mmCIF file of C-alpha atoms in Angstrom:
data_model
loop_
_atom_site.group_PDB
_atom_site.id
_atom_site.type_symbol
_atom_site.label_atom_id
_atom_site.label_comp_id
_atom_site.label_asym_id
_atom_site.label_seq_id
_atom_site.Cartn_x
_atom_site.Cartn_y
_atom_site.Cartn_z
ATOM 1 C CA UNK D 11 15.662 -29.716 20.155
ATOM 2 C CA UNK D 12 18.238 -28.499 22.250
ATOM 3 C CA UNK D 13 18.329 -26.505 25.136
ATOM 4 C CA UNK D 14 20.508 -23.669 23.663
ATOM 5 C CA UNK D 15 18.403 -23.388 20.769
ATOM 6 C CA UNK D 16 15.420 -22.734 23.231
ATOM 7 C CA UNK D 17 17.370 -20.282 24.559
ATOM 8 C CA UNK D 18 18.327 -18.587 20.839
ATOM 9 C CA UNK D 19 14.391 -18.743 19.815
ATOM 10 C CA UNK D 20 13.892 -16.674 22.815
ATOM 11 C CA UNK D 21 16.736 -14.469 21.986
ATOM 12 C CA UNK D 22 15.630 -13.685 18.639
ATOM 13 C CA UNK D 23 11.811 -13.051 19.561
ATOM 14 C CA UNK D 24 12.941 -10.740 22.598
ATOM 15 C CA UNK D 25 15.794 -9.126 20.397
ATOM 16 C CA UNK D 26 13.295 -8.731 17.732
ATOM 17 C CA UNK D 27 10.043 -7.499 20.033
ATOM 18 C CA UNK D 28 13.172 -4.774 21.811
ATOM 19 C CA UNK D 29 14.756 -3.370 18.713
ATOM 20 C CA UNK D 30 12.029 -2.448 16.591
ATOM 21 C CA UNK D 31 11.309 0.613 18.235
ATOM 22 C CA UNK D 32 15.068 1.581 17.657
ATOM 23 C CA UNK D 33 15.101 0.261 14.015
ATOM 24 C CA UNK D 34 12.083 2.867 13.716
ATOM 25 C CA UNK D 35 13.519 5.834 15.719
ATOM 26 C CA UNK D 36 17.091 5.237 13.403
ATOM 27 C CA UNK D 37 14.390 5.530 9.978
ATOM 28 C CA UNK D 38 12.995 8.785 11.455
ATOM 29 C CA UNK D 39 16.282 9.986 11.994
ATOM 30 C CA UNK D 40 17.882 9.248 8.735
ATOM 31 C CA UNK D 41 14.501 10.890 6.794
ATOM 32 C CA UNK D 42 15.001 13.839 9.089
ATOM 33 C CA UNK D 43 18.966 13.855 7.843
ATOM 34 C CA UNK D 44 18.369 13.297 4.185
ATOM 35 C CA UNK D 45 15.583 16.249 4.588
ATOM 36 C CA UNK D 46 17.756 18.484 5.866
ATOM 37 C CA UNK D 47 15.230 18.782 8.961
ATOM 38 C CA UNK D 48 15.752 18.555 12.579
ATOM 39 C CA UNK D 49 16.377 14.696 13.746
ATOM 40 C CA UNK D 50 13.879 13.702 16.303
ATOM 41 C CA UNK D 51 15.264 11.314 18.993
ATOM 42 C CA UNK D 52 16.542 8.020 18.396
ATOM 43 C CA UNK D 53 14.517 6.800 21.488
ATOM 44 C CA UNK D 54 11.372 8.588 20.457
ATOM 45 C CA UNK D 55 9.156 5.349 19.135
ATOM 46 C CA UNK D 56 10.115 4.064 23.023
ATOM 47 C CA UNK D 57 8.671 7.085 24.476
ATOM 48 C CA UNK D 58 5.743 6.963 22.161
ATOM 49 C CA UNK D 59 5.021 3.384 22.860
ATOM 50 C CA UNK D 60 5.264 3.793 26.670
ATOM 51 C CA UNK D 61 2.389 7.212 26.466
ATOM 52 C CA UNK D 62 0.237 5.016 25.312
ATOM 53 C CA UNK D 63 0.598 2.354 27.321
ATOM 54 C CA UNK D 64 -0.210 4.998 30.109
ATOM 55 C CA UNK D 65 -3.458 6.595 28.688
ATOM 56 C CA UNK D 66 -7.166 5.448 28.896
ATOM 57 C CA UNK D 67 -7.854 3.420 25.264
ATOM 58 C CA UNK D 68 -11.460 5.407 24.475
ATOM 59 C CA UNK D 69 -13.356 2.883 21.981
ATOM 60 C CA UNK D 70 -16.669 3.558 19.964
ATOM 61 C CA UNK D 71 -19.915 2.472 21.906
ATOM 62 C CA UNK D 72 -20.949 0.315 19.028
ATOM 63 C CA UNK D 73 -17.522 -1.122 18.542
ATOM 64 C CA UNK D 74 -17.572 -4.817 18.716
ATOM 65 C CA UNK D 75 -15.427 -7.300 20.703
ATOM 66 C CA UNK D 76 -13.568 -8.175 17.239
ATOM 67 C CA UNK D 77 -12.616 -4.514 17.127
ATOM 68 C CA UNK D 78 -11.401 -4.632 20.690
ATOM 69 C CA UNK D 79 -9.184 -7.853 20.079
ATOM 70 C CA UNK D 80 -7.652 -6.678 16.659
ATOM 71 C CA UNK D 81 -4.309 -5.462 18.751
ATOM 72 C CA UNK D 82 -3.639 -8.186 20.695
ATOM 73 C CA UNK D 83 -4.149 -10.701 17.874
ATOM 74 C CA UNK D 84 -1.752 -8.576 15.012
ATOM 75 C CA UNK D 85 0.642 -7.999 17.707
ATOM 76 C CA UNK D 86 0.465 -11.829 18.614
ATOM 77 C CA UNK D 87 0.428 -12.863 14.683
ATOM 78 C CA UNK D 88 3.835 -10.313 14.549
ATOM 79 C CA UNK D 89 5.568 -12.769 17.654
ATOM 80 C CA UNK D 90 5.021 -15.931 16.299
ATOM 81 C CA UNK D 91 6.244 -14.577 12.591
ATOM 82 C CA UNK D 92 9.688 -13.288 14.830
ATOM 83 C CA UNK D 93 9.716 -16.602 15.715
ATOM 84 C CA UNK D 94 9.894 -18.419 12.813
ATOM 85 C CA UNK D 95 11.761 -15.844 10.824
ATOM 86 C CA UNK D 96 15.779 -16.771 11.455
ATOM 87 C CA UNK D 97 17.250 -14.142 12.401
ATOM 88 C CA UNK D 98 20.188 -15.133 14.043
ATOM 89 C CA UNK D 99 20.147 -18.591 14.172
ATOM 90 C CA UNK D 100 18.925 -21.710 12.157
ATOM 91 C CA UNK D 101 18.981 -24.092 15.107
ATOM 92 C CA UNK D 102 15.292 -22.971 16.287
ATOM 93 C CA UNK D 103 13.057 -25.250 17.214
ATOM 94 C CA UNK D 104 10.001 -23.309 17.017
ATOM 95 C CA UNK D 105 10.620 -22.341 12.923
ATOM 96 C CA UNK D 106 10.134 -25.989 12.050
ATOM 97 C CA UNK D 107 6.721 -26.305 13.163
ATOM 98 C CA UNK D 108 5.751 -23.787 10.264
ATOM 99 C CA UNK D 109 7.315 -23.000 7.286
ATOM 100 C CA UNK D 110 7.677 -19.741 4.584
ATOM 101 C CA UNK D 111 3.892 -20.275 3.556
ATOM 102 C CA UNK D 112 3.015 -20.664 7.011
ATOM 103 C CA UNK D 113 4.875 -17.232 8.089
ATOM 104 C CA UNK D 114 2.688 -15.385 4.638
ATOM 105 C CA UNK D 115 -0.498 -16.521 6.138
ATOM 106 C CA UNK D 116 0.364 -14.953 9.634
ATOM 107 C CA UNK D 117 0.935 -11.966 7.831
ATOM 108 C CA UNK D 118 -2.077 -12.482 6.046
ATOM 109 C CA UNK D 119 -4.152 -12.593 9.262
ATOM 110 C CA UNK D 120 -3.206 -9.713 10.708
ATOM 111 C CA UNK D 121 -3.825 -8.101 7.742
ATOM 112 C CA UNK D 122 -7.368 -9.751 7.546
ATOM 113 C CA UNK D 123 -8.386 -8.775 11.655
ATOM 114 C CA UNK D 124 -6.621 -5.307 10.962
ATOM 115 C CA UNK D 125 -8.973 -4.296 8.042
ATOM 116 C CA UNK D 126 -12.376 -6.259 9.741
ATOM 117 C CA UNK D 127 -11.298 -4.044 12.696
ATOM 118 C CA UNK D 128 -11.651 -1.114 10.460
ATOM 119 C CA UNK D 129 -14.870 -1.792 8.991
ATOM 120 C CA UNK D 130 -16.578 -2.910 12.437
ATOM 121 C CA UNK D 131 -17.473 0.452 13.414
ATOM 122 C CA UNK D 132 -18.624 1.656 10.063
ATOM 123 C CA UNK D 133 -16.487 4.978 9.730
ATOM 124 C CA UNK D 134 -15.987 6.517 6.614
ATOM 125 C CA UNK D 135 -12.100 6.527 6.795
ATOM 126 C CA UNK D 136 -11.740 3.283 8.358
ATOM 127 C CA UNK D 137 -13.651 1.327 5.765
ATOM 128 C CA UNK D 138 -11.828 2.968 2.573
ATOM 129 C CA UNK D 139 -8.361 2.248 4.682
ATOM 130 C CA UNK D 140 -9.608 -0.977 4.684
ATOM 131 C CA UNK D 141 -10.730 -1.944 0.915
ATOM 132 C CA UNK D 142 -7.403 0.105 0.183
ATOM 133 C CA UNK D 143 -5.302 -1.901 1.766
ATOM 134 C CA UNK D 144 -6.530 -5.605 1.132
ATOM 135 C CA UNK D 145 -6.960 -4.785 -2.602
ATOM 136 C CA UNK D 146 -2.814 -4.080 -1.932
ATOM 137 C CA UNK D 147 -2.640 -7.236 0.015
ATOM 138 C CA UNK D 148 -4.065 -9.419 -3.149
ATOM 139 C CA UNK D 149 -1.352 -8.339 -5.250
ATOM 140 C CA UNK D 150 1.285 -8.404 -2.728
ATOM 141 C CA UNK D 151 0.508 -11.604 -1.190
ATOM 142 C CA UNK D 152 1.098 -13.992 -4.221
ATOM 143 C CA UNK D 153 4.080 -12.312 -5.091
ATOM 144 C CA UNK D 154 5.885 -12.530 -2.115
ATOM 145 C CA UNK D 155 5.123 -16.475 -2.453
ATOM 146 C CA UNK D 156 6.782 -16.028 -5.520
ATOM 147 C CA UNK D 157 9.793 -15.167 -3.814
ATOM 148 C CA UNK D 158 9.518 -17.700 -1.415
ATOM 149 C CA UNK D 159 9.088 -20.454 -3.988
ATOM 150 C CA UNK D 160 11.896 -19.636 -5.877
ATOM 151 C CA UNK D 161 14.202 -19.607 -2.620
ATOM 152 C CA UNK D 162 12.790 -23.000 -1.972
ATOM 153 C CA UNK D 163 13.317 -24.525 -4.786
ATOM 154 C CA UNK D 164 17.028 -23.844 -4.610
ATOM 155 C CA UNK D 165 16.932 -25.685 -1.265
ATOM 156 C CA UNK D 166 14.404 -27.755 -1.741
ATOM 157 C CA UNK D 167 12.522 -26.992 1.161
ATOM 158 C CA UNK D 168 9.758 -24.349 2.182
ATOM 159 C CA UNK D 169 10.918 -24.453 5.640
ATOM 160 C CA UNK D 170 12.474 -21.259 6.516
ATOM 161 C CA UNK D 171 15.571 -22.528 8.302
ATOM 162 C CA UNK D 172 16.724 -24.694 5.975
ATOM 163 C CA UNK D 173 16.078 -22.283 3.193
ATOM 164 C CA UNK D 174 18.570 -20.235 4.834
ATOM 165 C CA UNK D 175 21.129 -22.596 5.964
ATOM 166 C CA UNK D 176 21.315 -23.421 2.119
ATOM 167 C CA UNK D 177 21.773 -19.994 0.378
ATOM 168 C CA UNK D 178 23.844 -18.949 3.797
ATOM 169 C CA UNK D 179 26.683 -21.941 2.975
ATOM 170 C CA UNK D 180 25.956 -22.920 -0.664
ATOM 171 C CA UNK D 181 28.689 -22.369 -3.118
ATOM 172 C CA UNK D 182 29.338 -18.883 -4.699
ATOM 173 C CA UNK D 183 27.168 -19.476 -7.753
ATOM 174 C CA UNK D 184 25.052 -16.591 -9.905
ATOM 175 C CA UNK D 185 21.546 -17.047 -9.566
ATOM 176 C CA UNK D 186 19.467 -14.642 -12.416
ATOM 177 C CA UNK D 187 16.390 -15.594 -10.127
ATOM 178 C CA UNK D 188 17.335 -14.587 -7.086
ATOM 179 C CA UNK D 189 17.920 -11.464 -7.862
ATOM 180 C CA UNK D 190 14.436 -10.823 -9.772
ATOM 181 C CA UNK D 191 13.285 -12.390 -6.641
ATOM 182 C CA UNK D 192 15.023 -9.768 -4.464
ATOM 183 C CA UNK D 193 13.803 -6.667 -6.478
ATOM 184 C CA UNK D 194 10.305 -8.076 -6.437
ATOM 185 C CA UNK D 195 10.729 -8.970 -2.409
ATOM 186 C CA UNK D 196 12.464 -5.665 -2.012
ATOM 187 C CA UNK D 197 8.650 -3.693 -4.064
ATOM 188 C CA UNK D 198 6.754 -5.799 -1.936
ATOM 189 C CA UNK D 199 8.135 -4.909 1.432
ATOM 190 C CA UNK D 200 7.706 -1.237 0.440
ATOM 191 C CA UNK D 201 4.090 -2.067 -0.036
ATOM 192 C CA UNK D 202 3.135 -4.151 2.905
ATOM 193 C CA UNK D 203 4.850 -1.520 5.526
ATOM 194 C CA UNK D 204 3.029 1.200 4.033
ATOM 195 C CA UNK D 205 6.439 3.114 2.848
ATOM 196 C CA UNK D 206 7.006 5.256 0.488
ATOM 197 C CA UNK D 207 6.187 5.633 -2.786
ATOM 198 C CA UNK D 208 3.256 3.050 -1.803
ATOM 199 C CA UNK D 209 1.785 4.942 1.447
ATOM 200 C CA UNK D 210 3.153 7.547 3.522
ATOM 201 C CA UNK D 211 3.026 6.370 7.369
ATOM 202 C CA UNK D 212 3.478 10.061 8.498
ATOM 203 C CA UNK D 213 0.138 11.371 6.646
ATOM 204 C CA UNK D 214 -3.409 11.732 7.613
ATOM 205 C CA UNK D 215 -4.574 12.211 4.256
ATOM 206 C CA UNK D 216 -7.894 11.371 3.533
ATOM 207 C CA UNK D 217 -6.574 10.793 -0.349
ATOM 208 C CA UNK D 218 -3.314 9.317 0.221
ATOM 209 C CA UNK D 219 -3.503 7.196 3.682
ATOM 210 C CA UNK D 220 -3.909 3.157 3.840
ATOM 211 C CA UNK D 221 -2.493 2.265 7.011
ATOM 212 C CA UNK D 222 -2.879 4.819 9.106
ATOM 213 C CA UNK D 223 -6.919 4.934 7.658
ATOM 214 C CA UNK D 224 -7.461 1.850 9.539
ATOM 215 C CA UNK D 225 -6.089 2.563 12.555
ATOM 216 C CA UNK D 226 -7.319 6.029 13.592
ATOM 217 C CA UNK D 227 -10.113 5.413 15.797
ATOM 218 C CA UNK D 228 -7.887 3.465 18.398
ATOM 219 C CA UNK D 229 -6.169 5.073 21.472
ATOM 220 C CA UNK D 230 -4.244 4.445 24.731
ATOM 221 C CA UNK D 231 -2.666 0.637 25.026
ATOM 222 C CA UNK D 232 -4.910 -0.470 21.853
ATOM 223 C CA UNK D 233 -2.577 2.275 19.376
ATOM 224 C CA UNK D 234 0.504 0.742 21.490
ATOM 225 C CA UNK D 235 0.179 -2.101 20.184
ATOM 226 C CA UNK D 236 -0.639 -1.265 16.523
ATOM 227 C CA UNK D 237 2.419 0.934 16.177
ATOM 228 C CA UNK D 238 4.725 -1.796 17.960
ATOM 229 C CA UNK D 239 3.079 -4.502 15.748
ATOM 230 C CA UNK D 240 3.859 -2.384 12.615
ATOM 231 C CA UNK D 241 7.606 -2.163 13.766
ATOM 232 C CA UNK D 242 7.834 -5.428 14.435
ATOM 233 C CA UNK D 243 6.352 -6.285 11.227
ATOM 234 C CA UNK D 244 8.868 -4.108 9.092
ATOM 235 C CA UNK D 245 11.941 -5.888 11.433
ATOM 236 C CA UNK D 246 10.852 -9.309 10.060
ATOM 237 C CA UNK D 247 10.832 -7.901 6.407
ATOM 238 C CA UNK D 248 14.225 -6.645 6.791
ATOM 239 C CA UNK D 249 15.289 -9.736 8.254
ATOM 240 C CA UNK D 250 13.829 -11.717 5.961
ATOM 241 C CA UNK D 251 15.382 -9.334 3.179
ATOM 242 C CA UNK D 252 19.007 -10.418 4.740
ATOM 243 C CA UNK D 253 17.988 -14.181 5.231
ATOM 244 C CA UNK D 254 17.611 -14.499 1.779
ATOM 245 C CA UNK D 255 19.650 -12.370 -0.023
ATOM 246 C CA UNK D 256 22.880 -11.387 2.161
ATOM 247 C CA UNK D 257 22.991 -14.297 4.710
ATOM 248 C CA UNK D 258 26.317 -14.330 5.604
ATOM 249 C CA UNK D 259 26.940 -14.266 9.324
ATOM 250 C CA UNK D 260 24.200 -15.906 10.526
ATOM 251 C CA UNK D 261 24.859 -19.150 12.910
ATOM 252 C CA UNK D 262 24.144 -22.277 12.010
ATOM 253 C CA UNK D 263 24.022 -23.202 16.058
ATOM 254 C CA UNK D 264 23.120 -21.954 19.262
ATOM 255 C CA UNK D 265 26.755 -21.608 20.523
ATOM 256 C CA UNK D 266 27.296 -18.558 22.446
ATOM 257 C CA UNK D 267 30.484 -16.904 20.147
ATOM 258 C CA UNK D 268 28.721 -17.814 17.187
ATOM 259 C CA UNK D 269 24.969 -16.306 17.566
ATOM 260 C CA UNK D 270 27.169 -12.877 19.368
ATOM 261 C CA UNK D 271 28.721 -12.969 15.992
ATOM 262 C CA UNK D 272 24.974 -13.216 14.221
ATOM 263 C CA UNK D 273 23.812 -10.543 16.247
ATOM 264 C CA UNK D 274 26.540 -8.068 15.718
ATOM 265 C CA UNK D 275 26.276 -9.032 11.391
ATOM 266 C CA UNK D 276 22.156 -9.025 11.464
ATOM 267 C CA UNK D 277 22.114 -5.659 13.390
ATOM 268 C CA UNK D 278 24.540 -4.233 10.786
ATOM 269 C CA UNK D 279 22.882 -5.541 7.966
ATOM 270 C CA UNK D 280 19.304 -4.579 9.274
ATOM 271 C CA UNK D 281 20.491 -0.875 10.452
ATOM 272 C CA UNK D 282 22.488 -0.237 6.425
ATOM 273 C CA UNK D 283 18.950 -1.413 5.269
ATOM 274 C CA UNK D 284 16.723 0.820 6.956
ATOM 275 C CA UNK D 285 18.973 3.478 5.102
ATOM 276 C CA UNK D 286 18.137 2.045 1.752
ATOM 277 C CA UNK D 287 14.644 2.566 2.949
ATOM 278 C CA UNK D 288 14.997 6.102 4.224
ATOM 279 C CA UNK D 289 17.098 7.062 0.576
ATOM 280 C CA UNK D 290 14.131 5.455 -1.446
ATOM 281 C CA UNK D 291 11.523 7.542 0.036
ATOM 282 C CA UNK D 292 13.530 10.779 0.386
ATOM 283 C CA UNK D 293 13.836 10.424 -3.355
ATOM 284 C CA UNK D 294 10.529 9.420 -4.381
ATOM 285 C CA UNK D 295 7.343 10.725 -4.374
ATOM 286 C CA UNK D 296 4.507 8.836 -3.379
ATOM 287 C CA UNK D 297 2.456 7.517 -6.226
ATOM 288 C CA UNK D 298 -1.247 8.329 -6.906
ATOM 289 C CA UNK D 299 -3.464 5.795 -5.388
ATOM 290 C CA UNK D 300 -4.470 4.245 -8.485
ATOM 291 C CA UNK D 301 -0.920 3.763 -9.331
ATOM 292 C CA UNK D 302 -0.251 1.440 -6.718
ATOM 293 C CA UNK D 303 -1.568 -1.517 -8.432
ATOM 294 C CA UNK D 304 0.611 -1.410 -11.069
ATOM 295 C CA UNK D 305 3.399 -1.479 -9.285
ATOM 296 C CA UNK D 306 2.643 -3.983 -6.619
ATOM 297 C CA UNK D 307 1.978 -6.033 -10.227
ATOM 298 C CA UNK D 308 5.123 -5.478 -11.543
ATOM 299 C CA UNK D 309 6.811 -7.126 -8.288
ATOM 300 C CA UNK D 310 4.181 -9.753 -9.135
ATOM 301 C CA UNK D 311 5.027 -10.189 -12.828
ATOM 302 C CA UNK D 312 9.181 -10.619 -11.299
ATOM 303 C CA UNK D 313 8.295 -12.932 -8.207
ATOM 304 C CA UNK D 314 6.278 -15.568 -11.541
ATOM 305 C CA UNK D 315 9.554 -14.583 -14.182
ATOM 306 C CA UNK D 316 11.622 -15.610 -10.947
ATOM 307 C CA UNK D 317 10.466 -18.747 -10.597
ATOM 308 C CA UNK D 318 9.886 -19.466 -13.849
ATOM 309 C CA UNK D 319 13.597 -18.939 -15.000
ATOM 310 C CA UNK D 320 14.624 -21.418 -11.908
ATOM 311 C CA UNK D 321 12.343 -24.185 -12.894
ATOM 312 C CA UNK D 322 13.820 -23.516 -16.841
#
């Protein structure tokens, strides 16, 4: 453990914890463009975040000290997945102390406090949000293990840096799994960051809403840092979505020319995503709720034929 890679772990958390807001504000604006509507400002999420900050959170009399605690532990589950997530670097001395299964069960946590959260107070909205969205979870959980399994077994590690120093500087080689594994990583991240056709964040549906169910009845600093968790939270997808599948660019060391290089590549790669995201739900629908299932199971069914074509 060097000191420049202390200094790249920090990097990527703060780089990750600063942009997410942008990477947010760009998906607005490219939904707005595709539309044919008005583009709201790029710096808007920023603005949002820092009202909140400034108002008085008002919380339920009966609400519990779990329900008062839910933000600061998702938002605190969201930094230590940016920190084992490579982003720019491998040479991170914080992403060996966990590894891929490690980073699904951080995700799984928040998702666990976020939907107890919803329930303490016993409201109507918050408890269907809730049952809505961890019936999602147990379908979208295993399969992005899946994924994650059949990565590792072409590196023959679980561990998240080395996964990606592999398939980053392996050589050029066709891999049928992979790519089942990317279109089943690529259903899954739709699901767990309540895009389209899976949820619609920008809905307060009664029918429709997941995400935005469980998270109505907080306010002031508390909504801060929801929303900034949830951008955070769709960063490390699309990072994760470039570690394994387009990981050219990244560094393989903390020097200074080559993790400039990593950012410039992982901000490119990241930004072109978040397109792809905005283009698949300006041209789809959402689905009916009881729809969902069945396709969070079909990226299921590909994450199990992924790995079972790399083990045959």
């Amino acid at each position: 453990m060097t000191a420049s890679g202390f200094v790249s772990q920090f990097l990527q958390v703060t780089i990750a914890l600063a942009l997410a807001p942008l990477l947010m504000g760009w998906v607005n604006q490219c939904r707005a463009w595709l539309q044919n509507k008005s583009a709201p400002s790029l710096l808007l999420p920023y603005r949002t975040i820092r009202k909140l900050f400034l108002k008085d959170a008002v919380v339920a009399s009966n609400a519990s000290p779990l329900f008062r605690l839910m933000p600061y532990i998702v938002f605190g589950a969201m930094c230590c997945a940016a920190a084992i997530v490579p982003s720019l670097a491998t040479d991170l001395p914080f992403a060996y102390a966990a590894d891929a299964i490690a980073l699904v069960g951080l995700f799984a946590l928040a998702r666990v406090f976020i939907a107890l959260a919803a329930m303490d107070i016993g409201t109507s909205f918050g408890t269907m949000g809730a049952r809505r969205e961890m019936f999602v979870g147990f379908l979208a959980e295993p399969a992005l293990l899946m994924v994650f399994f059949t990565a590792s077994l072409i590196s023959g590690s679980t561990s998240l840096p080395t996964i990606v120093d592999t398939l980053a500087h392996r050589e050029l080689a066709i891999y049928p799994s992979l790519a089942l594994a990317g279109v089943a990583f690529t259903m899954v991240s739709l699901a767990e960051n309540a895009r389209i056709p899976v949820d619609n964040p920008a809905t307060h549906l009664e029918l429709t809403m997941i995400h935005e169910a469980m998270v109505l009845e907080y306010a002031g600093p508390d909504l801060a840092l929801v929303e900034w968790a949830s951008a955070v939270k769709e960063v490390l997808y699309l990072t994760l979505l470039v570690d394994l599948f387009m990981p050219v660019g990244i560094a393989i060391s903390a020097a200074p020319v080559a993790v400039l290089v990593a950012i410039v590549a992982w901000g490119a790669k990241v930004f072109v995503l978040a397109i792809t995201v905005t283009v698949v739900e300006s041209t789809n629908a959402k689905l009916r709720l009881f729809r969902v299932p069945e396709l969070v199971s079909i990226s299921l069914g590909l994450g199990f034929l992924a790995l079972a074509i790399r083990f045959l």
